[in-house]
Coordinates of C-alpha atoms and ligand atoms in Angstrom, one line a residue:
Chain A
M1 CA 3.9 28.4 6.0
T2 CA 6.8 28.8 8.4
N3 CA 5.8 31.9 10.3
T4 CA 5.9 31.8 14.0
K5 CA 2.8 34.0 14.7
K6 CA 0.0 32.7 16.8
Q7 CA -2.7 31.3 14.6
L8 CA -6.0 29.5 15.0
M9 CA -5.7 25.9 13.6
K10 CA -7.4 22.6 13.7
G11 CA -5.5 20.0 15.7
C12 CA -5.0 17.7 12.7
E13 CA -3.7 20.5 10.5
A14 CA -1.4 21.8 13.2
I15 CA 0.1 18.4 13.7
A16 CA 0.7 18.0 10.0
E17 CA 2.3 21.5 9.7
A18 CA 4.5 20.7 12.7
A19 CA 5.6 17.5 11.0
I20 CA 6.6 19.4 7.9
Q21 CA 8.5 21.9 10.0
A22 CA 10.2 19.0 11.8
G23 CA 11.6 18.0 8.4
C24 CA 9.2 15.2 7.5
R25 CA 9.0 15.0 3.7
Y26 CA 7.1 11.7 3.2
F27 CA 3.6 10.9 4.2
F28 CA 1.7 7.7 3.3
G29 CA -1.9 7.4 4.4
Y30 CA -5.4 6.3 3.8
P31 CA -8.7 8.2 4.5
I32 CA -10.5 7.6 7.8
T33 CA -12.5 10.0 10.0
P34 CA -11.6 11.8 12.3
Q35 CA -8.0 12.3 11.0
N36 CA -8.7 13.2 7.3
D37 CA -7.4 16.7 7.8
I38 CA -3.9 15.4 8.2
P39 CA -3.6 13.7 4.8
E40 CA -5.5 16.5 3.2
Y41 CA -3.1 19.1 4.6
M42 CA -0.2 16.9 3.6
A43 CA -1.6 16.5 0.0
A44 CA -1.7 20.3 -0.3
Q45 CA 1.5 21.2 1.5
M46 CA 4.0 18.5 0.7
P47 CA 4.5 19.4 -3.0
K48 CA 5.3 23.0 -1.9
V49 CA 8.3 21.8 0.2
G50 CA 9.5 19.2 -2.3
G51 CA 8.0 16.4 -0.2
T52 CA 5.8 13.5 -1.2
Y53 CA 2.3 12.8 -0.2
L54 CA 0.9 9.5 -1.4
Q55 CA -2.5 8.0 -0.8
A56 CA -2.0 4.3 -0.3
E57 CA -4.5 1.6 -1.2
S58 CA -5.0 0.7 2.5
E59 CA -3.5 1.3 5.9
V60 CA -1.6 -2.0 5.4
A61 CA 0.1 -0.6 2.3
A62 CA 0.6 2.8 3.9
I63 CA 2.6 1.5 6.9
N64 CA 4.6 -0.7 4.5
M65 CA 5.4 2.3 2.4
V66 CA 6.5 4.0 5.6
Y67 CA 8.7 0.9 6.3
G68 CA 10.3 1.3 2.8
A69 CA 10.8 5.0 3.1
A70 CA 12.2 4.7 6.6
G71 CA 14.6 2.0 5.5
A72 CA 15.8 4.3 2.8
G73 CA 16.7 6.8 5.4
A74 CA 13.8 9.3 5.2
R75 CA 11.9 11.1 7.9
V76 CA 8.5 9.7 7.3
M77 CA 5.1 9.5 8.9
T78 CA 1.6 8.1 8.6
S79 CA -1.7 8.8 10.4
S80 CA -4.9 7.0 10.9
S81 CA -7.7 6.3 13.4
S82 CA -8.5 3.2 15.4
P83 CA -9.6 0.6 12.8
G84 CA -6.8 1.8 10.5
I85 CA -4.2 1.5 13.3
S86 CA -5.4 -2.1 13.8
L87 CA -4.5 -2.7 10.1
K88 CA -1.2 -1.1 10.5
S89 CA -0.2 -3.2 13.5
E90 CA 1.5 -5.9 11.6
G91 CA 3.6 -3.3 9.8
I92 CA 4.4 -1.5 13.0
S93 CA 5.8 -4.7 14.5
Y94 CA 8.0 -5.1 11.4
V95 CA 9.2 -1.4 11.7
A96 CA 10.0 -2.1 15.4
G97 CA 11.7 -5.4 14.5
A98 CA 13.8 -3.9 11.7
E99 CA 14.8 -1.0 14.1
L100 CA 13.4 1.7 11.9
P101 CA 12.3 5.2 13.0
C102 CA 8.9 6.6 12.0
F103 CA 6.1 8.7 13.3
I104 CA 2.5 7.4 13.5
V105 CA -0.6 9.5 14.6
N106 CA -3.7 7.7 15.9
M107 CA -6.7 10.0 16.3
M108 CA -8.7 7.5 18.4
R109 CA -12.4 7.0 17.7
G110 CA -14.9 4.8 19.4
G111 CA -14.7 1.0 19.2
P112 CA -14.7 -1.9 19.0
G113 CA -15.3 -2.7 15.4
L114 CA -16.4 0.1 13.2
G115 CA -17.5 1.9 16.4
S116 CA -18.1 5.6 16.1
I117 CA -16.3 8.5 14.6
Q118 CA -16.4 10.4 17.9
A119 CA -13.5 10.7 20.3
S120 CA -12.4 7.7 22.4
Q121 CA -9.5 6.4 24.4
G122 CA -10.1 2.8 23.7
D123 CA -6.7 2.2 22.0
Y124 CA -4.5 2.7 25.0
F125 CA -3.8 -1.0 25.4
Q126 CA -3.1 -1.3 21.7
A127 CA -0.7 1.6 21.7
T128 CA 1.2 0.9 25.0
K129 CA 1.1 -2.9 25.3
G130 CA 1.7 -3.9 21.7
G131 CA -1.1 -4.0 19.1
G132 CA 1.1 -6.0 16.8
H133 CA 3.0 -9.2 17.6
G134 CA 6.2 -9.6 19.6
D135 CA 7.9 -7.8 22.4
Y136 CA 8.1 -4.3 21.0
K137 CA 7.4 -0.9 22.3
M138 CA 6.6 2.5 20.8
V139 CA 7.1 5.8 22.6
V140 CA 3.5 7.1 22.8
Y141 CA 2.8 10.8 23.3
A142 CA -0.7 11.8 24.5
P143 CA -1.2 15.5 24.1
S144 CA -4.0 17.3 25.8
S145 CA -4.0 20.5 23.6
V146 CA -3.3 21.4 20.1
Q147 CA -0.3 23.5 21.2
E148 CA 1.1 20.5 23.1
A149 CA 0.6 18.2 20.1
V150 CA 2.5 20.6 17.9
D151 CA 5.3 20.9 20.5
L152 CA 5.6 17.1 20.7
V153 CA 5.9 16.4 17.0
Q154 CA 9.5 17.5 16.6
E155 CA 10.3 15.6 19.7
A156 CA 8.6 12.5 18.4
F157 CA 10.6 12.5 15.2
D158 CA 13.9 13.1 17.1
V159 CA 13.1 10.3 19.6
A160 CA 12.3 8.0 16.8
D161 CA 15.7 8.7 15.1
T162 CA 17.6 8.5 18.4
Y163 CA 16.4 5.1 19.3
R164 CA 15.4 3.8 15.9
I165 CA 11.9 3.0 17.0
P166 CA 8.3 3.8 15.9
V167 CA 6.8 6.7 17.8
M168 CA 3.1 7.2 18.1
M169 CA 1.0 10.2 18.9
L170 CA -2.1 8.9 20.6
A171 CA -4.7 11.6 20.5
D172 CA -8.5 11.5 20.9
G173 CA -10.6 12.8 18.0
I174 CA -11.4 15.9 19.9
I175 CA -7.7 17.1 19.7
G176 CA -7.8 16.4 16.0
Q177 CA -11.0 18.4 15.3
M178 CA -10.7 21.2 17.8
M179 CA -9.4 24.6 16.7
E180 CA -7.0 26.3 19.1
P181 CA -4.4 29.1 18.8
V182 CA -1.0 27.6 18.1
E183 CA 2.5 28.9 17.7
F184 CA 5.3 27.0 15.8
T185 CA 8.2 28.1 17.9
K186 CA 9.3 24.9 19.5
K187 CA 12.6 23.9 18.1
S188 CA 14.4 20.6 18.6
E189 CA 15.6 19.8 22.1
G190 CA 19.1 19.8 20.7
R191 CA 19.5 16.1 20.5
K192 CA 22.4 14.9 18.5
L193 CA 20.9 12.5 16.1
P194 CA 22.8 9.5 14.9
E195 CA 23.7 9.3 11.2
K196 CA 21.6 6.7 9.3
T197 CA 24.5 4.7 8.1
W198 CA 22.3 1.6 8.1
A199 CA 19.9 2.9 5.4
A200 CA 19.4 1.1 2.1
T201 CA 20.3 3.7 -0.5
G202 CA 22.4 1.8 -2.9
W203 CA 25.7 0.1 -2.2
D204 CA 28.9 0.1 -4.2
R205 CA 30.9 -3.1 -3.7
E206 CA 34.2 -1.3 -4.3
K207 CA 33.6 2.2 -3.1
S208 CA 31.1 2.2 -0.3
T209 CA 32.7 2.7 3.2
R210 CA 29.7 1.2 5.0
E211 CA 28.5 -2.4 5.1
R212 CA 25.9 -3.6 2.7
A213 CA 22.5 -2.5 4.1
V214 CA 20.0 -5.2 5.0
I215 CA 16.8 -3.9 6.5
N216 CA 15.3 -6.9 8.1
S217 CA 13.4 -8.4 11.1
L218 CA 14.1 -12.1 10.4
Y219 CA 16.5 -13.7 12.8
I220 CA 16.0 -17.4 12.2
E221 CA 18.5 -18.6 14.8
H222 CA 17.2 -18.2 18.3
E223 CA 20.5 -16.8 19.6
E224 CA 20.3 -14.1 16.9
L225 CA 16.7 -13.3 17.7
Q226 CA 17.6 -13.1 21.4
E227 CA 20.3 -10.6 20.5
L228 CA 17.8 -8.4 18.7
N229 CA 15.4 -8.6 21.6
D230 CA 18.2 -7.9 24.2
R231 CA 19.1 -4.9 22.1
L232 CA 15.5 -3.7 21.9
Q233 CA 14.9 -4.3 25.6
A234 CA 18.1 -2.3 26.6
R235 CA 16.8 0.5 24.4
Y236 CA 13.4 0.4 26.0
K237 CA 15.0 0.5 29.4
E238 CA 17.0 3.6 28.5
I239 CA 13.9 5.2 27.1
Q240 CA 12.1 4.5 30.4
E241 CA 14.9 6.2 32.3
K242 CA 15.2 9.3 30.0
E243 CA 12.0 10.0 28.1
V244 CA 9.2 10.0 30.6
K245 CA 7.0 13.2 30.4
V246 CA 4.3 13.9 32.9
E247 CA 2.4 16.9 34.2
L248 CA 1.7 17.1 37.9
Y249 CA -1.1 19.6 38.6
N250 CA -2.0 20.7 42.1
T251 CA -0.8 17.4 43.5
E252 CA 1.1 18.7 46.6
G253 CA -1.0 17.9 49.7
A254 CA -4.1 17.0 47.7
E255 CA -6.8 14.8 49.2
Y256 CA -7.7 13.2 45.9
I257 CA -5.6 12.6 42.8
L258 CA -7.2 12.4 39.4
C259 CA -5.4 10.5 36.7
A260 CA -6.2 11.2 33.1
Y261 CA -4.5 11.9 29.7
G262 CA -5.5 13.8 26.6
T263 CA -8.6 15.8 26.4
V264 CA -10.0 14.1 29.5
A265 CA -7.2 15.7 31.6
R266 CA -8.5 19.1 30.7
I267 CA -12.0 18.2 31.9
C268 CA -10.4 17.0 35.1
K269 CA -8.8 20.4 35.5
S270 CA -12.3 22.0 35.3
A271 CA -13.5 19.4 37.9
I272 CA -10.5 20.4 40.1
A273 CA -11.7 24.0 40.0
L274 CA -15.2 23.0 40.9
A275 CA -13.9 20.9 43.8
A276 CA -11.8 23.8 45.1
K277 CA -15.0 25.9 45.4
K278 CA -16.4 23.2 47.6
G279 CA -13.2 23.2 49.6
I280 CA -11.9 19.8 48.4
K281 CA -8.3 19.8 47.3
V282 CA -7.9 17.7 44.2
G283 CA -4.8 17.2 42.1
L284 CA -4.1 15.7 38.7
V285 CA -1.4 13.4 37.3
R286 CA -1.4 13.6 33.5
P287 CA 1.0 11.2 31.7
I288 CA 2.2 13.0 28.6
T289 CA 4.1 9.8 27.6
V290 CA 1.7 6.9 28.2
W291 CA 4.7 4.7 27.3
P292 CA 7.2 5.1 28.9
F293 CA 4.6 5.3 31.7
P294 CA 5.4 7.7 34.6
T295 CA 5.1 5.0 37.1
K296 CA 7.2 6.6 39.8
Q297 CA 5.6 10.0 39.5
V298 CA 2.1 8.5 39.7
H299 CA 3.1 6.5 42.7
D300 CA 4.7 9.4 44.5
A301 CA 1.7 11.7 43.9
I302 CA -0.8 9.1 45.1
A303 CA 1.1 7.6 47.9
Q304 CA 1.5 11.0 49.7
K305 CA 0.1 11.0 53.2
S306 CA -2.6 13.6 52.4
V307 CA -4.1 11.5 49.6
K308 CA -7.3 9.5 50.4
G309 CA -7.6 8.0 47.1
A310 CA -7.2 8.2 43.3
L311 CA -9.7 8.4 40.5
V312 CA -8.8 7.4 37.0
V313 CA -10.9 9.0 34.3
E314 CA -10.9 7.7 30.7
I315 CA -13.1 7.4 27.7
S316 CA -12.7 3.6 27.9
A317 CA -13.7 0.7 30.1
G318 CA -10.5 1.4 32.2
Q319 CA -7.3 0.8 30.3
M320 CA -4.7 3.3 31.8
L321 CA -6.4 2.3 35.1
E322 CA -4.3 -0.9 35.0
D323 CA -1.0 1.0 34.8
I324 CA -2.1 3.3 37.6
K325 CA -3.0 0.4 39.8
I326 CA 0.4 -1.2 39.1
A327 CA 2.1 2.2 40.1
V328 CA 0.0 2.6 43.3
N329 CA 0.6 -1.1 44.2
G330 CA -2.3 -1.2 46.6
E331 CA -1.0 1.6 48.8
K332 CA -4.2 3.7 48.3
P333 CA -7.7 3.0 46.8
V334 CA -7.9 3.6 43.1
D335 CA -11.3 4.2 41.6
F336 CA -12.5 4.6 38.0
L337 CA -14.9 6.8 36.1
G338 CA -15.5 6.3 32.4
K339 CA -17.4 4.5 29.7
P340 CA -16.1 2.6 26.8
G341 CA -17.3 3.9 23.4
S342 CA -17.4 7.7 22.8
I343 CA -19.1 9.2 25.9
V344 CA -16.9 11.9 27.3
P345 CA -17.2 12.4 31.1
T346 CA -18.2 15.9 32.3
A347 CA -16.5 18.0 35.0
E348 CA -19.7 17.7 37.1
E349 CA -19.7 13.9 36.9
I350 CA -16.1 13.8 37.9
L351 CA -16.8 16.2 40.9
N352 CA -19.8 14.0 42.0
K353 CA -17.6 10.9 41.9
I354 CA -15.0 12.7 44.0
I355 CA -17.7 13.7 46.5
E356 CA -19.0 10.1 46.5
L357 CA -15.5 8.8 47.3
G358 CA -15.4 11.1 50.3
R359 CA -18.5 9.5 51.8
Chain B
M1 CA 42.6 -20.2 -20.6
E2 CA 39.6 -18.2 -21.6
T3 CA 36.8 -17.8 -19.0
V4 CA 33.5 -18.7 -20.6
F5 CA 31.4 -18.4 -17.5
K6 CA 31.8 -16.9 -14.1
K7 CA 29.5 -16.1 -11.2
T8 CA 28.3 -12.6 -11.2
P9 CA 29.6 -10.5 -8.3
V10 CA 26.0 -9.3 -7.8
L11 CA 25.5 -12.7 -6.0
T12 CA 27.3 -13.2 -2.7
D13 CA 29.3 -16.4 -2.0
A14 CA 26.7 -17.5 0.6
V15 CA 25.5 -21.1 -0.1
M16 CA 21.9 -21.0 -1.2
H17 CA 19.4 -22.9 1.0
Y18 CA 17.1 -23.9 -1.9
C19 CA 16.3 -27.5 -2.5
P20 CA 18.3 -29.3 -5.2
G21 CA 16.8 -28.5 -8.6
C22 CA 14.6 -25.6 -7.4
G23 CA 14.0 -22.8 -9.9
H24 CA 14.6 -20.0 -7.3
G25 CA 18.4 -20.4 -7.6
I26 CA 18.2 -20.0 -11.4
V27 CA 16.1 -16.9 -11.2
H28 CA 18.4 -15.4 -8.6
R29 CA 21.3 -15.8 -11.0
L30 CA 19.3 -14.3 -13.9
V31 CA 18.3 -11.2 -11.9
A32 CA 21.8 -10.7 -10.6
E33 CA 23.3 -11.0 -14.0
A34 CA 20.8 -8.6 -15.5
I35 CA 21.6 -6.0 -12.8
D36 CA 25.4 -6.5 -13.3
E37 CA 25.1 -6.2 -17.1
L38 CA 23.1 -3.0 -16.8
G39 CA 25.7 -1.6 -14.5
V40 CA 23.2 -0.6 -11.8
A41 CA 24.3 -2.8 -8.9
N42 CA 25.4 0.2 -6.9
K43 CA 21.9 1.7 -7.0
A44 CA 19.8 -1.5 -6.9
I45 CA 17.6 -2.3 -3.9
A46 CA 16.1 -5.8 -3.5
V47 CA 12.8 -6.1 -1.6
V48 CA 12.5 -9.8 -0.7
P49 CA 9.4 -11.7 0.3
V50 CA 8.1 -14.1 2.8
G51 CA 8.3 -17.4 1.2
C52 CA 11.2 -19.7 0.2
A53 CA 13.1 -16.6 -1.1
V54 CA 12.9 -15.0 2.4
F55 CA 16.7 -15.2 2.6
A56 CA 17.3 -13.7 -0.8
Y57 CA 19.0 -10.7 0.9
R58 CA 21.8 -13.1 1.8
Y59 CA 22.3 -13.9 -1.9
F60 CA 21.8 -10.6 -3.7
N61 CA 25.0 -8.6 -3.1
I62 CA 23.2 -5.3 -3.0
D63 CA 21.3 -3.2 -0.4
S64 CA 18.2 -5.2 0.5
M65 CA 15.0 -5.0 2.5
E66 CA 12.9 -7.8 3.9
A67 CA 9.1 -7.2 3.5
A68 CA 6.2 -8.6 5.4
H69 CA 4.2 -11.3 3.6
G70 CA 2.8 -9.8 0.4
R71 CA 3.8 -6.2 1.1
A72 CA 6.9 -6.0 -1.0
P73 CA 5.4 -3.7 -3.6
A74 CA 4.4 -1.2 -0.9
V75 CA 7.8 -1.3 0.6
A76 CA 9.4 -0.8 -2.8
T77 CA 7.1 2.1 -3.4
G78 CA 8.3 3.8 -0.2
I79 CA 12.0 3.3 -1.3
K80 CA 11.4 4.5 -4.8
R81 CA 9.5 7.6 -3.7
V82 CA 12.4 8.5 -1.4
N83 CA 15.2 7.8 -3.9
P84 CA 13.9 7.8 -7.5
D85 CA 17.4 7.1 -8.8
N86 CA 17.5 3.7 -7.1
V87 CA 16.6 0.6 -9.2
V88 CA 14.1 -1.1 -7.0
F89 CA 12.8 -4.6 -7.5
T90 CA 10.6 -7.0 -5.6
Y91 CA 11.1 -10.8 -5.7
Q92 CA 7.9 -12.6 -4.7
G93 CA 6.3 -16.0 -4.7
D94 CA 2.7 -16.8 -5.8
G95 CA 1.4 -17.0 -2.2
D96 CA 3.1 -13.7 -1.5
L97 CA 2.0 -11.9 -4.6
A98 CA -1.1 -13.6 -5.9
S99 CA -2.9 -14.2 -2.6
I100 CA -2.1 -12.1 0.5
G101 CA -0.4 -9.3 -1.5
T102 CA -2.9 -8.8 -4.4
A103 CA -3.9 -5.3 -3.3
E104 CA -0.3 -4.2 -3.1
I105 CA 0.7 -5.5 -6.5
V106 CA -2.4 -4.3 -8.3
H107 CA -2.0 -0.8 -6.9
A108 CA 1.7 -0.6 -7.5
A109 CA 0.9 -1.4 -11.1
H110 CA -2.1 1.0 -11.1
R111 CA 0.1 3.9 -9.9
G112 CA 2.6 3.1 -12.6
E113 CA 5.1 2.7 -9.8
K114 CA 8.6 2.7 -11.4
I115 CA 9.6 -0.6 -9.9
T116 CA 10.2 -4.1 -11.2
T117 CA 8.7 -7.3 -9.9
I118 CA 10.1 -10.7 -10.4
F119 CA 7.1 -13.0 -9.7
I120 CA 7.9 -16.7 -9.1
N121 CA 4.8 -18.8 -10.0
N122 CA 5.5 -22.4 -8.8
A123 CA 1.8 -23.2 -8.3
I124 CA 2.2 -23.9 -4.6
Y125 CA 3.2 -22.5 -1.2
G126 CA 6.8 -23.8 -1.0
M127 CA 8.0 -22.5 2.3
T128 CA 5.0 -23.6 4.5
G129 CA 5.1 -27.1 3.1
G130 CA 3.1 -27.4 -0.1
Q131 CA -0.3 -25.9 0.5
M132 CA -2.6 -24.8 -2.3
A133 CA -1.8 -21.4 -3.9
P134 CA -4.2 -19.3 -6.0
T135 CA -2.0 -20.4 -8.9
T136 CA -2.4 -24.2 -8.2
L137 CA -3.8 -25.9 -11.3
V138 CA -7.3 -27.5 -11.3
G139 CA -6.9 -31.1 -10.2
Q140 CA -3.4 -30.5 -8.7
K141 CA -2.9 -32.2 -5.4
T142 CA -1.4 -30.2 -2.5
T143 CA -1.5 -30.6 1.3
T144 CA -4.6 -28.4 1.4
S145 CA -6.2 -29.7 -1.8
P146 CA -5.6 -33.4 -1.1
Y147 CA -8.2 -34.5 -3.6
G148 CA -6.9 -32.1 -6.2
R149 CA -8.0 -28.5 -6.6
D150 CA -11.7 -28.4 -7.2
K151 CA -12.8 -25.4 -9.3
E152 CA -16.3 -25.4 -7.8
H153 CA -14.9 -25.2 -4.4
C154 CA -12.0 -22.8 -4.7
G155 CA -12.0 -21.3 -8.2
S156 CA -9.6 -21.5 -11.1
P157 CA -5.9 -20.5 -11.0
I158 CA -5.3 -16.8 -11.3
R159 CA -3.4 -15.5 -14.3
I160 CA -1.4 -12.6 -12.8
A161 CA 0.5 -11.5 -15.9
E162 CA -2.7 -11.1 -18.0
M163 CA -4.5 -9.4 -15.2
L164 CA -1.8 -6.8 -14.6
A165 CA -1.4 -6.2 -18.3
T166 CA -4.9 -4.7 -18.3
I167 CA -3.9 -2.0 -15.9
E168 CA -3.1 1.3 -17.4
G169 CA 0.0 1.9 -15.2
S170 CA 1.8 -1.3 -16.2
A171 CA 4.5 -0.7 -18.9
Y172 CA 6.0 -4.1 -19.4
I173 CA 4.6 -7.5 -18.5
E174 CA 6.0 -10.8 -19.7
R175 CA 5.6 -14.5 -18.7
V176 CA 8.6 -16.8 -19.0
A177 CA 9.6 -20.2 -17.7
V178 CA 12.9 -21.7 -16.4
N179 CA 12.2 -25.3 -17.5
S180 CA 14.8 -25.5 -20.4
P181 CA 18.0 -23.8 -21.4
G182 CA 16.2 -22.0 -24.3
N183 CA 13.5 -20.7 -21.9
I184 CA 16.1 -19.6 -19.4
I185 CA 17.8 -17.5 -22.0
K186 CA 14.4 -15.9 -22.8
A187 CA 13.7 -15.3 -19.1
K188 CA 17.0 -13.5 -18.7
K189 CA 16.1 -11.2 -21.6
A190 CA 12.7 -10.5 -20.2
I191 CA 14.2 -9.6 -16.8
K192 CA 16.7 -7.3 -18.3
K193 CA 14.0 -5.7 -20.4
A194 CA 11.9 -5.2 -17.2
F195 CA 14.8 -3.3 -15.5
E196 CA 15.3 -1.3 -18.7
T197 CA 11.7 -0.3 -18.5
Q198 CA 12.2 1.0 -15.0
L199 CA 15.4 2.8 -15.9
A200 CA 13.5 4.5 -18.8
G201 CA 10.9 5.7 -16.3
K202 CA 8.1 4.1 -18.3
G203 CA 6.2 2.6 -15.4
F204 CA 5.6 -0.7 -13.6
S205 CA 7.3 -3.8 -15.0
L206 CA 6.8 -7.4 -14.0
V207 CA 8.1 -10.7 -15.2
E208 CA 6.1 -13.8 -14.2
V209 CA 8.5 -16.8 -14.1
L210 CA 6.9 -20.3 -14.2
S211 CA 9.1 -22.2 -11.9
N212 CA 9.1 -25.6 -10.1
C213 CA 8.9 -26.9 -6.6
P214 CA 10.2 -30.5 -6.8
T215 CA 10.1 -30.9 -3.1
N216 CA 6.4 -30.1 -2.6
W217 CA 5.3 -31.4 -6.0
G218 CA 6.8 -34.7 -4.9
M219 CA 8.9 -35.1 -8.1
S220 CA 12.5 -35.3 -9.1
P221 CA 13.9 -32.0 -10.6
A222 CA 13.8 -33.5 -14.1
E223 CA 10.2 -34.7 -13.7
S224 CA 9.2 -31.4 -12.3
M225 CA 10.5 -29.5 -15.3
K226 CA 8.5 -31.9 -17.5
W227 CA 5.4 -31.4 -15.4
L228 CA 5.8 -27.6 -15.7
E229 CA 6.1 -27.8 -19.5
E230 CA 3.1 -30.2 -19.9
N231 CA 0.8 -28.7 -17.3
M232 CA 1.7 -25.1 -16.4
I233 CA 2.7 -23.7 -19.8
P234 CA -0.6 -24.6 -21.5
Y235 CA -2.6 -22.8 -18.8
Y236 CA -0.1 -20.0 -18.3
P237 CA 0.9 -19.1 -21.9
L238 CA 4.4 -17.6 -22.2
G239 CA 5.2 -14.3 -23.9
V240 CA 5.0 -10.6 -23.7
K241 CA 1.6 -9.5 -22.3
K242 CA 2.2 -5.8 -22.5
E243 CA 4.9 -3.4 -23.7
V244 CA 4.5 0.3 -24.0
Ligands
LIG401 C1 0.9 -12.7 7.6 C2 1.6 -14.1 7.3 N1 0.7 -15.1 7.0 C3 1.3 -16.3 6.7 C4 2.6 -16.5 6.7 C5 3.2 -17.9 6.5 N2 3.8 -18.0 5.2 C6 5.1 -18.0 5.1 S1 5.6 -18.2 3.5 C7 4.1 -18.5 2.9 C8 3.7 -18.8 1.5 C9 4.9 -18.9 0.7 O1 4.5 -19.3 -0.6 P1 4.9 -18.5 -1.9 O2 4.7 -17.1 -1.7 O3 4.2 -19.2 -3.0 O4 6.5 -18.7 -2.0 P2 7.4 -20.0 -2.2 O5 7.7 -20.5 -0.8 O6 6.6 -21.0 -3.0 O7 8.6 -19.6 -2.9 C10 3.2 -18.3 4.0 C11 1.7 -18.5 3.9 C12 3.4 -15.4 7.1 N3 4.8 -15.5 7.2 N4 2.9 -14.2 7.4
LIG402 S1 10.3 -26.0 -1.1 FE1 10.0 -25.8 -3.3 S2 10.2 -23.6 -3.8 FE2 11.0 -23.9 -1.8 S3 13.2 -24.2 -2.1 FE3 12.3 -26.2 -2.0 S4 11.9 -26.7 -4.2 FE4 12.2 -24.5 -4.0

C-alpha cells in the first residue's frame, strides 16, 4: 500500500506502514497490549515488500535481534509497551554503546509493574533520562496525532542513521489505538545519510577496501571508554543544537502556559478554547522531541512578561515537570496537574486548575 | 623445507589473553581453521559472548559483533536474517549460554535458525572468578559452592547438547572435548561439520566443547585435562547427539 490518498487508520498500523514506506525491512517484536497492531501489521505486510517480520521469544531477544540486524547494516525497528521496554533497556544501552541506528516504538501503558493496558505517560524518565545503564541518550519523539506520528517515522529513521543512535517514538496507548485520517505524503527531509561502512557484512582480507568490522561496546581501557563517551556526548550536543522540535500554540502574550506532550497536549488545546470563552488567555508549549528537550523555547514562552504561571499536565506523577522546572529556573511559578497510572485529565479539570491558579 | 603447520590467517596476530593451558585458545584455532578450510572467511561473522572469550573479536580475523551476556543467538539471528549468505556463528561459555542465555539458545534452535554455536562447557564461570555454573558438577567446589555443588540445593548439571537435540529445529548437535590430541582432532571435525550444516541450509547446529579452566579449578593445565577426562566426560558423554 503506497498510495498517498487520505485514509482512516489506527495509530499503530499507520506507524507500521510509515516505517515500511521509510524503507524499514526488518521488524523484531513480542506481543504486548496496546501495541499489538504494529507487529500484526508487520507480519502481514513485510513479506509483501521482501522484508522480514520475526516474532522473538521475548523483548530481550527482540532488541538483540535488532542489534544484530542494525550491525549488519539494515534499517530495522522494534516496538513494545512499557513492561517490554523495561526488558529492552539493557539492549538499548548496548545499541547506543555500539553506535548503531535503530527505531523503537513505546506505546506507553499504565505502571508500575504490570500496571494497566490503558494509556499513560509514566515512561518519560525511562525514555529521556536513560532506562538502561550508562551515559547514553536516544532522540525521543512524542507525537500528538496519528498524522504527526506518521510524519515523524521517516525522520526518526533518518536521524538514527545520521547520528548512529537509537531513536524512540514515545506515544501513549491512545495514539496507538485511535483511528484518524492520515496521508503518507511526507518524504525525507533530504538529509544526506552517511554510508554504513562500519557494518559487519563479511570481510575479505585481501579485497575489502574497508577495515574489518567490529560491532562492540566494550572499551576495557578507561581512556578508550572515555573516547567513546566523548564521541557520544559531542553527538548529543549536536543533536540538542539541531534536532529540537516543539509546537508553540497561542503562547504570545498568554497569561498562563500549559506544558504537555502527546494526547494530553490535545486535551490542553480544548482547555485553551474553554479558557478563551472565559476571557483567560492560555497558551501551550508542546515538546515534539522530549529529548532533545526544547529547554530554550519552554523558558522563553514561560518567562514572558505577560505570563503569571505555567501548568504542566501529564498522565504521570510529574515527570516532564522536572525538565520544565529546569527550563523555567524559578523565574515563574510552575504547577502540576496529573495522576500516575492511566487516568487522563479532562479539559474541564485543566480549566478549573487554571482558574484556581488565578485566585 | 616443507611447512607442516602454519597459523591460519583467520586468526589475527594479536596475543591471546587466555590463561596458560586454557582450552579457549585451542577452540579458537579449530574454529578459525574450519572457516579457512571451508573457504568462507569472507562471509563469516563471529558473535562473541560475555565471558572469558569477550575479546574473541580481537582474535578472529573476520567481521565480528560483541553481544550482551547470553544474547549472542538473538544477535546472530538478526545478522542472518539480514544477510542469509553470511556464515554466522556464536561462541559462548556455559554461564552465557546455559544460564542467562537459555531462552535465546533454545529459541534459536527451535526456529531452526541457520547459525552455528560453539559452546564452551568448562563447568564454571571463568571470567568473573570461578563461580558455580549450571554445568558445574555435583560436589564440585567453586567460589559460590564452597562446600561442593549440592544437588538438593541447586540441582544437577544441565546437559545442553542432549536438551537441544530434542528440539525439532536443530540439525546437528555434537559434544566433543579438547583434553587430548585425539579428541581435539574430533572436535575440529565436528566444528567443520556444524558449519557445513549451516552452509547446506539444514538448520541450527551446535558443538558443545568440554573444556578446562585451570585457573579457577585450581589445577595445573595437565591436571585439569585429567580432571576433565575423569569427571566431566562420564557425566557429559561425547558424541553426535543429532544429525539430520
Ligand atoms: C547482564 C550481566 N550479568 C552478569 C555479567 C557478569 N559476567 C561476566 S562473564 C560472566 C560469566 C562468564 O562465564 P561463562 O559464560 O561460563 O564463560 P567463561 O568465562 O567461563 O569462558 C558473568 C556472570 C554481565 N557481564 N552481564
Ligand atoms: S579464567 Fe579459566 S576460562 Fe578464563 S582464560 Fe583463564 S583458564 Fe581460561
